Structure formats: structure tokens, C-alpha cells
Coordinates of C-alpha atoms in Angstrom, one line a residue:
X989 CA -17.7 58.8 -12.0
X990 CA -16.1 55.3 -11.3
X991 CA -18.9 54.0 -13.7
X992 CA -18.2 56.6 -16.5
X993 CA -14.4 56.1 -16.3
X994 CA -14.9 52.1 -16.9
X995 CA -17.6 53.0 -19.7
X996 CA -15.0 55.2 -21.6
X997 CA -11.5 52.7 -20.6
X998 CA -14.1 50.0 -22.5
X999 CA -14.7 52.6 -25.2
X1000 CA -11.1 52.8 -25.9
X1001 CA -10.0 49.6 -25.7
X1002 CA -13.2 48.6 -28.2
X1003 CA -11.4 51.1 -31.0
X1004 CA -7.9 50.4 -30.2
X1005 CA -9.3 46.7 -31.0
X1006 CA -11.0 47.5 -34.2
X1007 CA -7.7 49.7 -35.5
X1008 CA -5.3 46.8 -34.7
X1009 CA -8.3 44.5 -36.7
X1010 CA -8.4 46.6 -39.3
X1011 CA -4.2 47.2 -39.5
X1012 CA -4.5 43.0 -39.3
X1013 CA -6.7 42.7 -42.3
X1014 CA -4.5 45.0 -44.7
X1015 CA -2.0 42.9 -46.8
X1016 CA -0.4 44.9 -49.0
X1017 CA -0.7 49.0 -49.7
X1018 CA 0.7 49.1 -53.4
X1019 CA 0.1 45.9 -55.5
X1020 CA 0.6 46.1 -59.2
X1021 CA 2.0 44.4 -62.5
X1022 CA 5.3 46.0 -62.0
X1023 CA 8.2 44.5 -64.0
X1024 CA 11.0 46.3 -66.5
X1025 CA 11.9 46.2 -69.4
X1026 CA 14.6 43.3 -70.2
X1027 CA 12.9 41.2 -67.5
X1028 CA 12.3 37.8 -67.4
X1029 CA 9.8 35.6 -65.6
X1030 CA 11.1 31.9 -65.5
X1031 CA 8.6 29.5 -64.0
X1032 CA 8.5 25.8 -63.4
X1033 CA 6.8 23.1 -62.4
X1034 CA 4.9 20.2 -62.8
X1035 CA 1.3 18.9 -64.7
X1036 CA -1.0 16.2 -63.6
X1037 CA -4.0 14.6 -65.0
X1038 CA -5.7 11.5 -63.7
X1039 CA -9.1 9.9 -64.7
X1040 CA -10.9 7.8 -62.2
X1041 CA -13.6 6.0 -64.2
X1042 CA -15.1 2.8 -63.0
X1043 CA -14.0 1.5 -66.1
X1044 CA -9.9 2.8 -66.2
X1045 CA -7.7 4.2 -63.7
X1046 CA -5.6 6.3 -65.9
X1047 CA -2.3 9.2 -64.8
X1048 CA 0.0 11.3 -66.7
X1049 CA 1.9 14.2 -66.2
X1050 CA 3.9 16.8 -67.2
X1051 CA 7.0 19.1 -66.7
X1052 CA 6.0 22.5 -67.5
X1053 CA 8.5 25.3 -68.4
X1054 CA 7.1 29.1 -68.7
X1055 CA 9.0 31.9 -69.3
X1056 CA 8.0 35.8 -69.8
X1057 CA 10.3 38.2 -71.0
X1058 CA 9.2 41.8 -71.2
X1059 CA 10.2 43.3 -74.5
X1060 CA 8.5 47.0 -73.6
X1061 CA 6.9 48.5 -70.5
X1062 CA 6.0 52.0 -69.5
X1063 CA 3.8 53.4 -66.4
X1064 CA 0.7 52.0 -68.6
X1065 CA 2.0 48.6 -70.2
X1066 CA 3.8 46.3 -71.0
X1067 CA 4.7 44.2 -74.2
X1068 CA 5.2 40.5 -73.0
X1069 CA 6.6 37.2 -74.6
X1070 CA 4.9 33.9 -73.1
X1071 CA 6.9 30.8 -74.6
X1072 CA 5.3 27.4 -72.8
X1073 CA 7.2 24.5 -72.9
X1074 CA 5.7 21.2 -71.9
X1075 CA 7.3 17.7 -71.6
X1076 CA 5.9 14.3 -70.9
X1077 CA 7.2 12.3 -67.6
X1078 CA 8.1 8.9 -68.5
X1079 CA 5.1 6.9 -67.4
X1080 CA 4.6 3.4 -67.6
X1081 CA 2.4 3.0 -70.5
X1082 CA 3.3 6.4 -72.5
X1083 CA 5.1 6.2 -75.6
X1084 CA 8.9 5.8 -75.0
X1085 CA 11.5 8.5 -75.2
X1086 CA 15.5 7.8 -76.4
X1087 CA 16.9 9.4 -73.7
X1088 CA 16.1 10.2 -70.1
X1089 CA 15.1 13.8 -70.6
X1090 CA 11.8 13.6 -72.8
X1091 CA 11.5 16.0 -76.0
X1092 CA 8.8 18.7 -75.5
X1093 CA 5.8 17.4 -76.1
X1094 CA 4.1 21.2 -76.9
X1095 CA 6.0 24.5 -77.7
X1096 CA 4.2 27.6 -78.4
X1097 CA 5.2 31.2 -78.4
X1098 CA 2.8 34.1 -78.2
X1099 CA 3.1 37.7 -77.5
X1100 CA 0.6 40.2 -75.4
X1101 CA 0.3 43.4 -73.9
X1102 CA -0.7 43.8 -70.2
X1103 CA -1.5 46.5 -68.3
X1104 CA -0.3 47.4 -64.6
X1105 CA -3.5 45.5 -62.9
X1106 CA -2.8 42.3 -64.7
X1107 CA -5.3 42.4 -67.2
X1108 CA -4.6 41.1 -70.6
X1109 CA -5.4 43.9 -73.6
X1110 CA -7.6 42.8 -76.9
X1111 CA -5.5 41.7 -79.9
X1112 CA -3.3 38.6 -78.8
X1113 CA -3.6 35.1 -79.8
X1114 CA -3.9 33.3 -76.5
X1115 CA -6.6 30.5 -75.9
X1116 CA -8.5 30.0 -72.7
X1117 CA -6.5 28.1 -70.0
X1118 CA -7.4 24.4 -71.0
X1119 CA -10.0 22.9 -68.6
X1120 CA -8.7 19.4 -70.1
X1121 CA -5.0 18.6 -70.5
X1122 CA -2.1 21.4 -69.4
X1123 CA -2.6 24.4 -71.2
X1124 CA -0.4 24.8 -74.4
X1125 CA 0.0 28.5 -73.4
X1126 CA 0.7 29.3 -69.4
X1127 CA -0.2 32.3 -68.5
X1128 CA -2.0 31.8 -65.1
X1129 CA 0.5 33.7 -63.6
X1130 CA -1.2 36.7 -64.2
X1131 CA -4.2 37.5 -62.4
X1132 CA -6.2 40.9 -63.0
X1133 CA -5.8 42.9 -59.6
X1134 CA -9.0 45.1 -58.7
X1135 CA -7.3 47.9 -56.6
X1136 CA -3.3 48.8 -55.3
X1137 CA -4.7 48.3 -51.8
X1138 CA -5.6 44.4 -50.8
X1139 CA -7.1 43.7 -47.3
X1140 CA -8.0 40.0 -46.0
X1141 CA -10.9 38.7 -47.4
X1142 CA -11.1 41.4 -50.1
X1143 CA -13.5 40.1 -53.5
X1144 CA -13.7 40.4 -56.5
X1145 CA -15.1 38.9 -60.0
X1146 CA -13.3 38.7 -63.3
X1147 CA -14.8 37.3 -66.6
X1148 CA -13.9 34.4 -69.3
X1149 CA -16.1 34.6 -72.9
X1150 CA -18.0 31.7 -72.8
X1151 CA -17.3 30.5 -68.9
X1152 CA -18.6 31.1 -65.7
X1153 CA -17.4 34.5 -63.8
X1154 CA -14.2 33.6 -61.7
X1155 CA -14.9 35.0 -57.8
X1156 CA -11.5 36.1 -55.9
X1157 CA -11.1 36.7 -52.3
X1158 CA -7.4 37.4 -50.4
X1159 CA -7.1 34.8 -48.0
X1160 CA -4.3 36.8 -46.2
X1161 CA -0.6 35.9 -46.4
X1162 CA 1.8 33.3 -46.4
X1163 CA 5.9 32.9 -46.7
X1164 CA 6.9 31.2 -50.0
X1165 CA 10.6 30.7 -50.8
X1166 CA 11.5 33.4 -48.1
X1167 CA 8.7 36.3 -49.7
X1168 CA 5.5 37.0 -47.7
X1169 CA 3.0 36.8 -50.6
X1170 CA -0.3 37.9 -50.4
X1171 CA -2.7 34.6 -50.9
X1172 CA -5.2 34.4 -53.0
X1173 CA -8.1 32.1 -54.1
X1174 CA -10.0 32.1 -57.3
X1175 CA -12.8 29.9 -58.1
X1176 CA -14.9 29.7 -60.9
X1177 CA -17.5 26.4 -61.6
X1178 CA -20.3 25.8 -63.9
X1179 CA -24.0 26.8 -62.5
X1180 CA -24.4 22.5 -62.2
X1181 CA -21.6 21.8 -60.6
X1182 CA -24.1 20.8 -56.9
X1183 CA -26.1 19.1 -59.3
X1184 CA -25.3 17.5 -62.5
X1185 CA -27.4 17.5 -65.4
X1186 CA -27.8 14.4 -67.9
X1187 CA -27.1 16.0 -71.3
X1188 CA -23.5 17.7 -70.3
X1189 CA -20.6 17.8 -68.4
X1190 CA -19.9 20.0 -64.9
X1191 CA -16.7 21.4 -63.8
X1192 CA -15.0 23.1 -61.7
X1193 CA -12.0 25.2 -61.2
X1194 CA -9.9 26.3 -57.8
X1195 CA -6.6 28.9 -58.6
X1196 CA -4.5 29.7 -55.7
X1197 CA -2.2 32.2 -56.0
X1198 CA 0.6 33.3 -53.7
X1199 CA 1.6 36.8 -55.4
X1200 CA 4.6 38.8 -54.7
X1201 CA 3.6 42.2 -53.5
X1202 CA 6.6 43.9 -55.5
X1203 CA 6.1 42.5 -58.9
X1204 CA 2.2 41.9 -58.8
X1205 CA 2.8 37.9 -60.7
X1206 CA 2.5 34.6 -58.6
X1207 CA 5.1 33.7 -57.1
X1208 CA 3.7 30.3 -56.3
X1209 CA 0.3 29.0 -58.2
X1210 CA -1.7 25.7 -58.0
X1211 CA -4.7 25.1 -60.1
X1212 CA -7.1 22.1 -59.6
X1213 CA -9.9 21.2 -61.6
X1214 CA -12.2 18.8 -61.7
X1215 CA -14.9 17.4 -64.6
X1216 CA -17.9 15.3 -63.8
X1217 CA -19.4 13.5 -66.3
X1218 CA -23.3 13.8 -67.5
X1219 CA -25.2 12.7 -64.3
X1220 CA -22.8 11.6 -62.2
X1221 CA -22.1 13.2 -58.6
X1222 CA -18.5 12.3 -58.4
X1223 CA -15.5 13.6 -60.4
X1224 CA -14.3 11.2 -63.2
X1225 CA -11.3 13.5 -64.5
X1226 CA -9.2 15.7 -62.2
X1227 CA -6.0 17.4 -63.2
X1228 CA -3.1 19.6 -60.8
X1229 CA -1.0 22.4 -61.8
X1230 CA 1.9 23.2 -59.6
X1231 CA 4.3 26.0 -60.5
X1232 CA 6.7 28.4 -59.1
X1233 CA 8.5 31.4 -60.1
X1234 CA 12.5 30.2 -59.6
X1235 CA 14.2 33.0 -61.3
X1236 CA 13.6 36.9 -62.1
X1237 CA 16.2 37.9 -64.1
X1238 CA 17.0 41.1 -65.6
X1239 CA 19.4 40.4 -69.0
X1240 CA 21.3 43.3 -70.0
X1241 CA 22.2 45.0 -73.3
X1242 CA 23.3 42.2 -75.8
X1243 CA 22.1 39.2 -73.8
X1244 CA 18.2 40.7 -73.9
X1245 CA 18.6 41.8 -78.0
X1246 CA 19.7 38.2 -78.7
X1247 CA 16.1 37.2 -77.1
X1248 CA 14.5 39.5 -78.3
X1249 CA 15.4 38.7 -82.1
X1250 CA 14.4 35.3 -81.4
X1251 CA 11.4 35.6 -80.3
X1252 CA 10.5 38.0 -83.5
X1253 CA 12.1 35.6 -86.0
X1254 CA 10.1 32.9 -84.5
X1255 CA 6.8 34.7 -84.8
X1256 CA 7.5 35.7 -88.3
X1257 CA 8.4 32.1 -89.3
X1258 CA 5.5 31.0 -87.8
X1259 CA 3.2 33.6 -89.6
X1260 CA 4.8 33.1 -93.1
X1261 CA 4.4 29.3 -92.5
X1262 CA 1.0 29.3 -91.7
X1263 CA 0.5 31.6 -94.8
X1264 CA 2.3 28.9 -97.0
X1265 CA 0.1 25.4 -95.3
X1266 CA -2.8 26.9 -96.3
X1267 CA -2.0 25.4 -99.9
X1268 CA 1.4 23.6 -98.9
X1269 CA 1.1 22.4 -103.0
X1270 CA 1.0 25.4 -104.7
X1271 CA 3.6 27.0 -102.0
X1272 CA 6.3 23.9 -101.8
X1273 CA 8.6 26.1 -103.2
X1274 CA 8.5 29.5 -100.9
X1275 CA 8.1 27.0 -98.3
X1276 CA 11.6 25.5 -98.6
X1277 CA 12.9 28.8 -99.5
X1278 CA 11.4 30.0 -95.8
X1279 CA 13.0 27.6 -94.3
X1280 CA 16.2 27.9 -95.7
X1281 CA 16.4 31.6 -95.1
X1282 CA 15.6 30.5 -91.1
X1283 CA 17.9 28.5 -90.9
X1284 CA 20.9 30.6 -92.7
X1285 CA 20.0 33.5 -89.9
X1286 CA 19.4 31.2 -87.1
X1287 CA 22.9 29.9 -87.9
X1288 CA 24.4 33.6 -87.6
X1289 CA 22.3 34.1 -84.3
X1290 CA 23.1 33.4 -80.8
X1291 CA 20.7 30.4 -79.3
X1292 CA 18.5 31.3 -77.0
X1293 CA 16.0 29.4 -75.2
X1294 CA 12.9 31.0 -77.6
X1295 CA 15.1 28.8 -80.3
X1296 CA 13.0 26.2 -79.5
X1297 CA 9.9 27.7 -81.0
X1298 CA 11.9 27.9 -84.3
X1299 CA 12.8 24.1 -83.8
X1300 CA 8.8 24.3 -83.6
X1301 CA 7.8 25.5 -86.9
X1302 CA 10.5 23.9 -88.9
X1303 CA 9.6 20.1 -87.7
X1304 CA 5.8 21.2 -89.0
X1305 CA 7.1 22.3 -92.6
X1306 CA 8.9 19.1 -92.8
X1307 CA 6.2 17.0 -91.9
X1308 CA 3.5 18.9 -94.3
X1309 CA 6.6 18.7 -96.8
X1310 CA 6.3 14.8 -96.4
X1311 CA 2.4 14.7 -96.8
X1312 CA 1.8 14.4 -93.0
X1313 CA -0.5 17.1 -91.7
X1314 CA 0.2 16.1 -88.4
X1315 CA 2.8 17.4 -85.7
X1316 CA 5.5 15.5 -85.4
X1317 CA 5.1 16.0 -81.5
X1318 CA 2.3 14.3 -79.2
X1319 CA -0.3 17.4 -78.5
X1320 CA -1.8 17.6 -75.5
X1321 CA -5.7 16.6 -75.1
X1322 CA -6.7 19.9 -74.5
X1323 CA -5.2 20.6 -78.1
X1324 CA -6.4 17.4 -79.8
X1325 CA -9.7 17.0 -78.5
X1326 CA -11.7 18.8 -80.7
X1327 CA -10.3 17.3 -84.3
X1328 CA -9.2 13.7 -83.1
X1329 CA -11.4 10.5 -83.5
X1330 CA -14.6 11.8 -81.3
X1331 CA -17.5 9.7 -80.3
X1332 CA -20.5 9.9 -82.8
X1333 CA -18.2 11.3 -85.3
X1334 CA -16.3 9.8 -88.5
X1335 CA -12.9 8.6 -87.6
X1336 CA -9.9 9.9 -89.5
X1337 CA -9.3 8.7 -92.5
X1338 CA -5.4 7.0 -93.0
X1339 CA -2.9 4.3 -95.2
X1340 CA -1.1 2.6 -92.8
X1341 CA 1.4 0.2 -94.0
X1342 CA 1.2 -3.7 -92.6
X1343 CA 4.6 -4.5 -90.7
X1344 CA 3.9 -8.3 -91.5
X1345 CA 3.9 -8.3 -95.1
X1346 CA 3.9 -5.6 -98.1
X1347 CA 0.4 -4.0 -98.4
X1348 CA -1.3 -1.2 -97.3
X1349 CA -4.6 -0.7 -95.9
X1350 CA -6.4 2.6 -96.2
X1351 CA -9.3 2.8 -93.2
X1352 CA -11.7 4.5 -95.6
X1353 CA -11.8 1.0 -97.9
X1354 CA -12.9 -0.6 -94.7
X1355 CA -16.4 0.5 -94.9
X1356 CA -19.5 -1.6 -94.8
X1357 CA -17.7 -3.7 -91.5
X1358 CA -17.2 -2.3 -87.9
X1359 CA -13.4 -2.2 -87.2
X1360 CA -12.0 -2.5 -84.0
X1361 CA -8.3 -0.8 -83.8
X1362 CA -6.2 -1.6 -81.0
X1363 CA -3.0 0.8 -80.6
X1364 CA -0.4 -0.8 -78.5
X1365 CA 3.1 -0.2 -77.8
X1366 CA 5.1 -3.8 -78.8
X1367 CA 8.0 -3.1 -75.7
X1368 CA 4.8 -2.6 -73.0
X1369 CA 4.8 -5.5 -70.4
X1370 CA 0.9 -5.4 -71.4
X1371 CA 1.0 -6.2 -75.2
X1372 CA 0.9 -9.8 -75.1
X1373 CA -2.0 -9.4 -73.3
X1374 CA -3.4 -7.1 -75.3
X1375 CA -2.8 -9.0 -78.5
X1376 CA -4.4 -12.2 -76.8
X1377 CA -7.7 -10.4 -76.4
X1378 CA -7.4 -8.5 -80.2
X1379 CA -6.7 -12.6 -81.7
X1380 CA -9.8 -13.8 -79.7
X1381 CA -12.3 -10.8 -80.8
X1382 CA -10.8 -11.7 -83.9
X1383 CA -12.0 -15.2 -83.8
X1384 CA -15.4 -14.7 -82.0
X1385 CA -16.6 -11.8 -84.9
X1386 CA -14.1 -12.1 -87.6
X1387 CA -17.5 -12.2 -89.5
X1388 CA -18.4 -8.8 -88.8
X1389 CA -15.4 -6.9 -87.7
X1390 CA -11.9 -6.6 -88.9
X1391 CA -9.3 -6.4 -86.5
X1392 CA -6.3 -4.4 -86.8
X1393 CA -3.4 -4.3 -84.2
X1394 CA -1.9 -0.4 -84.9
X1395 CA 1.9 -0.5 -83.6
X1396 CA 2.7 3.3 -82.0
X1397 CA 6.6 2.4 -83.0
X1398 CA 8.0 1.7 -86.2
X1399 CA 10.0 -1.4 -85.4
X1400 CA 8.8 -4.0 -87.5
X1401 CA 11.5 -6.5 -85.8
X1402 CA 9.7 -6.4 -82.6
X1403 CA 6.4 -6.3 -84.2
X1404 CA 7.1 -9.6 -86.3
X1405 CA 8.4 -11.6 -83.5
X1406 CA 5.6 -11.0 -81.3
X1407 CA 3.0 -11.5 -83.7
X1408 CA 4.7 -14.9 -84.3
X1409 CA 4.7 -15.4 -80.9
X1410 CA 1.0 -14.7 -80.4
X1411 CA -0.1 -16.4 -83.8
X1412 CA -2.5 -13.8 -84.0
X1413 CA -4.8 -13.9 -87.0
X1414 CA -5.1 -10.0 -88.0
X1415 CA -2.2 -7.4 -89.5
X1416 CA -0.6 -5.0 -87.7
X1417 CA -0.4 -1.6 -89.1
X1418 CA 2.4 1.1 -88.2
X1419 CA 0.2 3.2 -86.4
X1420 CA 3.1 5.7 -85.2
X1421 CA 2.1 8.6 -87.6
X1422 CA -1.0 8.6 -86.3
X1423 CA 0.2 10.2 -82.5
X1424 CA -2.2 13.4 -83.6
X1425 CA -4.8 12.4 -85.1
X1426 CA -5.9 9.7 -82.6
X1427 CA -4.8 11.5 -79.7
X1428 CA -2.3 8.9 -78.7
X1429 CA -0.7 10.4 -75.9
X1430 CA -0.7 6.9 -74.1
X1431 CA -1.4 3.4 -74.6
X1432 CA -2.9 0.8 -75.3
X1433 CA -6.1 3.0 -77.1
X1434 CA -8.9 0.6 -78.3
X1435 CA -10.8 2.4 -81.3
X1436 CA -14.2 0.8 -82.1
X1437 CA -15.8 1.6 -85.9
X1438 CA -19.4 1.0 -86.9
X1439 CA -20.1 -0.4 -90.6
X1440 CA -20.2 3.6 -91.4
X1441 CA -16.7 4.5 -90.2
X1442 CA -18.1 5.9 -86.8
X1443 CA -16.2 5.8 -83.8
X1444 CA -18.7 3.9 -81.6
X1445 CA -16.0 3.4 -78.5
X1446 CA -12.5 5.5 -77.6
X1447 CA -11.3 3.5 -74.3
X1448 CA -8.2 4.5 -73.1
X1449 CA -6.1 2.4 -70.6
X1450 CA -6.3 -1.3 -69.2
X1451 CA -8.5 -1.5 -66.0
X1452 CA -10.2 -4.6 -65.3
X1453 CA -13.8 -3.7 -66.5
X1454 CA -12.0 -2.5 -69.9
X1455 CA -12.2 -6.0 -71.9
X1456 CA -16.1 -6.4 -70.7
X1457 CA -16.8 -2.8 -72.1
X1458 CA -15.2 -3.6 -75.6
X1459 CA -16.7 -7.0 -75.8
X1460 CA -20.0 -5.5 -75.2
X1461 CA -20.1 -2.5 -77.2
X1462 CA -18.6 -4.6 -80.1
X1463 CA -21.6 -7.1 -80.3
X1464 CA -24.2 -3.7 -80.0
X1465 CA -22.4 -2.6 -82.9
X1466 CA -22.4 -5.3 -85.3
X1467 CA -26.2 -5.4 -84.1
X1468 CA -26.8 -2.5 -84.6
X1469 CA -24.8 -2.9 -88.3

């Protein structure tokens, strides 16, 4: 009897112990996208990128501004407006900025629907969350939810096109800014991440997400991720996001209709503009007509902060107006990569006016001779150092290469006095329209040419094995030429 009342005291304590485990492991009982209409999601934080080469040590970052307002929502979905705002810190070699809060270095507005698990509907505009540079778009906020009910180490996959499967699991909770959010991990890597292959790149990407159990968005969000290079085992580029969600604001009756026409002027704009740059010749005319009309109803309108996307489109008309394709903003790598000067690919054609004397040179006329183009900012401690090495590659292959300094500031002031100071033997072109098409988010940039117009070397940064690296890819060059 003694023996069968221990057996059963055991037997009860046992499932007493597995309902408390079990009442342990549940986080959350009723987790959606749940957000009204007139709401807006204001997030903010901070970007960082770093490269960690043997050849360059190399950091920037970012201040990143996200805001969602929800135009429409019923129990099924809701009709969101995304507008990303991202801003350049003042680092020591970037490009320098008037005044101590930097202009935004990418604005984009999109709009989306999104149902009440987090999952982004078909029909929307919005590009993959960048795996290098900040995304031009932030949306990350968002994760797709598998069920209402969320337990401790609960898993689940969602999908990219084109990427690896992202694996979730709920890690359990945590307090953030005085909410106990549910914490949860996403990764997602490439299948050679372990082991790197030769002929490609492997990465990796880590999302943690603290998401508050009433509104189903992150409340807090970091994202990490990490690039190796073709057979190497160690990361050479590794970049942070770190965001929070400082304000949730409902805006009543006038105050959300004034965002609201914003943010569909801005989108029209930007539609009717990019109808008109597809032939900015034949279409001068609308085009100016466009942007009068924004500007007369923009005038009339109260200013909201999805003005800024306006701001947006009419800096791009006036630059196409002026012949220069290019934004009049530095874009991010992640949006520059793929039509910048690229390895193994022709470089950019451009005329580029010499700040020491009246000529131009246009690159294309350069042909038949590898040219070496060093971008350089004249006010950076580093210049004269910079020029010193440009004057002596100058003087070593002057037979072979042609040499051109590429100023990133139109000061021809500065320009002339240093040059005089460093009796360098090459010009020195204004190189400052040239942010976009050479990706010049920081300097100095060294550009190397074959004979063909190639880009045979793209080194960014100063590090000590940088002037070996130059020196020796020139002379395989003009071997090679």
C-alpha cells in the first residue's frame, strides 16, 4: 500500500511537472499582424558595414529611418506605406556634408498589402532585403508568423525566390522598452557557407526579432550578415542592422488625410516620371510641365514627412534635365553594385572637366593605354599622400598608363593649390558627378583600366598592403597590354 501510494504521489508530481513545462514553453496565445487603419509604425536605428580584407580595413554606417503608415486594414489585410530613409554618418574618409545632420543618402517609397500573419501579397514593388549595403527599402520588421499560438522553440521555414529557405525558431521571451516580446531567431545561409567553394561567394544571414505580442511587428530587430569571399574560411564583409520601433501612433482625421495624399502624389510623380526618362528628349517638355504641376499642389499641401519622397523624384528630373543620368544622392552598394564600374567589365564611359586648366577629357578617348584613376577627397588628411603615390606611378609608367587624379568636390581652389603643392605631373578631373556611377560612397577609390577600357582593379580604402596591390596589378596590366 505504502509502495503504491509513493508510486502514484511520483505519478503526480511527474504530470504536474510536465503541465507547468508545457504552461512554461507557451509564449503567446494570439499573435497576429494586428494594426488599424491611420496607424503608423516609426522605426529607427542605425546601419553598419565593415570589410576586413587583408588588404583594407574599411567601416561605414548609417542612420536608418522607417516608417509604416496603414492606409486600409480589414480582418484580412491591410494596405501599407513603407518610406525608408537612410543617411550617411560622418565618417572620416566619406564625402563631406555642409552641415552636421547629413542629407539622406536613399529615399524610396513603396506601397504593399499584408495579411494578418505577416506575409507580404504578390503585386508590390519591393526588392529582396540587400545582403550588401542597408536595404533601400526596410521592411524586416515584418516577419510571416506560422500560427496565433507560439510555444518556446517553435519552427518554422519561410522562402525568398532565388535564396536559401529562412529556418525560425522562438527562443522564448525577453523585456524590450518595458514589453515582454516574444524572441525570435531567423537564419538563413547559403548551402557553402561550412565550406566555401572557389568560383563564388558564401553568406550568411542571422534576424532576431523581439515581436510585440499585441501588434504582431518587431518591436526590436538586429540583423547580421556575413559574406566570405571565393575560398576563403573567414568573413571578409560583415554588416549590422539595429532598429527599434520608438513610436506607434494613431493620426486622426485630417492629420492621416494629409499623409495619406502625400504618399499618393509621390507615387504618381514617381510613375509619370519614370514614364517621361524613358526618352527624357522627346519628353522635356511634359517633364517640366510634371514637375511644375507637383510643385504648384505640393505648395497648397500640408508637409508631411512622405514629402521627402517628392523631394526625391524632383532632384532626379533635374539632374536627367541637365544631361546627368545619375542621382544626385550617393546610393548605397547594394543599389549600385550591379551597374557601377565592375571587375572584368567596361568602365563607365564620362567628360570630366580638368580643374588645372580648360580641357576636357572624355575616358572613352583614352583607349589603347591602361588608366589608372585615383578618386580622392582634396580636404582628407590622406590626399597628399595619395597624390605622392598617383605622381610616382606617374613617373615609373607614364609610358603605359595615364594617370588621372578624379577630385569627389568641385573646388578647383583647393584642387589647384595642392596640386602646386605636390607638383604632380598628371590633371585632375572633377570627378564629383561621378558619386553613382563609380560607387563612390567613400574615399580615396583607386580605378585601374586595361588598354581596352576594363576595370582590371576597384580598391577601396588606404590599408597598408593597398599601394603594393596597385603597383602590382598595374605592371600585370600593362603586360598583359
Amino acid at each position: 500500500m505504502y509502495s503504491i501510494l509513493i508510486l502514484a504521489t511520483g505519478l503526480g508530481l511527474a504530470q504536474a511537472e510536465e503541465i507547468k513545462t508545457v504552461k512554461s514553453m507557451q509564449v503567446a496565445n494570439n499573435v497576429s499582424f494586428r494594426v488599424q487603419a491611420t496607424q503608423e509604425l516609426l522605426y529607427r536605428g542605425l546601419f553598419t558595414e565593415e570589410a576586413r580584407s587583408s588588404r583594407v580595413q574599411f567601416q561605414r554606417s548609417y542612420r536608418v529611418e522607417s516608417r509604416c503608415l496603414v492606409l486600409e486594414s480589414n480582418n484580412n489585410y491591410s494596405q501599407l506605406a513603407c518610406l525608408t530613409l537612410l543617411k550617411q554618418r560622418n565618417n572620416p574618409a566619406s564625402l563631406p556634408t555642409i552641415t552636421s545632420e547629413p542629407a539622406a543618402t536613399s529615399v524610396r517609397l513603396e506601397t504593399f498589402r499584408c495579411d494578418s500573419k505577416g506575409i507580404i501579397q504578390p503585386g508590390h514593388n519591393l526588392s529582396k532585403l540587400s545582403l550588401e549595403g542597408p536595404s533601400t527599402i526596410e521592411y524586416g520588421f515584418l516577419i510571416a508568423l506560422p500560427k496565433s499560438k507560439l510555444a518556446e522553440n517553435d519552427a518554422w521555414e519561410t522562402t525568398e525566390d532565388g535564396r536559401p529557405v529562412i529556418s525560425w525558431v522562438v527562443s522564448g521571451t525577453e523585456m524590450v522598452q518595458g514589453v515582454k516580446c516574444i524572441k525570435v531567431i531567423g537564419n538563413q545561409q547559403t548551402e557553402d557557407w561550412g565550406k566555401t567553394r572557389a568560383d563564388r561567394q558564401a553568406w550568411k544571414r542571422t534576424d532576431t526579432v523581439w515581436l510585440h505580442p499585441q501588434l504582431g511587428v518587431a518591436q526590436k530587430l538586429e540583423r547580421t550578415i556575413e559574406i566570405k569571399d571565393p575560398a576563403h574560411n573567414e568573413p571578409s564583409q560583415k554588416s549590422t542592422l539595429r532598429i527599434e520601433l520608438e513610436t506607434s501612433l494613431v493620426y486622426p482625421g485630417q492629420l492621416f488625410q494629409d499623409r495619406k495624399k502625400e504618399i499618393q502624389l509621390a507615387t504618381n510623380y514617381r510613375e509619370s516620371a519614370n514614364s517621361y526618362t524613358q526618352d527624357i528628349v522627346k519628353y522635356s517638355a511634359q517633364t517640366k510641365s510634371l514637375m511644375r504641376q507637383v510643385k504648384t499642389q505640393s505648395e497648397i499641401m500640408s508637409q508631411t514627412p512622405y514629402r521627402d519622397a517628392i523631394i526625391q523624384t524632383t532632384k532626379r528630373l533635374d539632374n536627367i534635365l541637365k544631361g546627368d543620368s545619375a542621382e544626385t544622392v550617393v546610393v548605397p552598394v547594394s543599389a549600385t553594385s550591379l551597374q557601377t564600374a565592375k571587375l572584368g567589365y567596361k568602365a563607365p564611359d564620362f567628360i570630366a572637366q580638368n580643374m588645372l586648366k580648360q580641357e576636357s577629357f572624355r575616358l572613352a578617348k583614352l583607349e589603347g593605354k591602361s588608366v589608372l584613376l585615383v578618386f580622392y577627397n582634396p580636404k582628407s588628411p590622406l590626399s597628399t599622400e595619395i597624390l605622392d603615390f598617383a605622381r610616382t606611378m606617374q613617373k615609373n609608367h607614364g609610358d603605359s598608363v595615364t594617370v588621372l587624379g578624379m577630385s569627389v568636390i568641385d573646388d578647383s581652389e583647393i584642387v589647384k593649390k595642392q596640386a602646386e603643392a605636390a607638383k604632380i605631373n598628371f590633371a585632375v578631373l572633377n570627378g564629383s558627378g561621378l558619386r553613382s556611377s563609380y560607387g563612390l560612397e567613400s574615399t580615396p577609390k583607386i580605378v585601374l583600366l586595361d588598354a581596352k577600357g576594363i576595370v582590371r582593379l576597384n580598391c577601396l580604402g588606404w590599408g597598408q598592403e593597398t599601394q603594393s596591390e596597385i603597383t602590382s596589378e598595374l605592371k600585370r596590366t600593362i603586360d598583359k597590354d
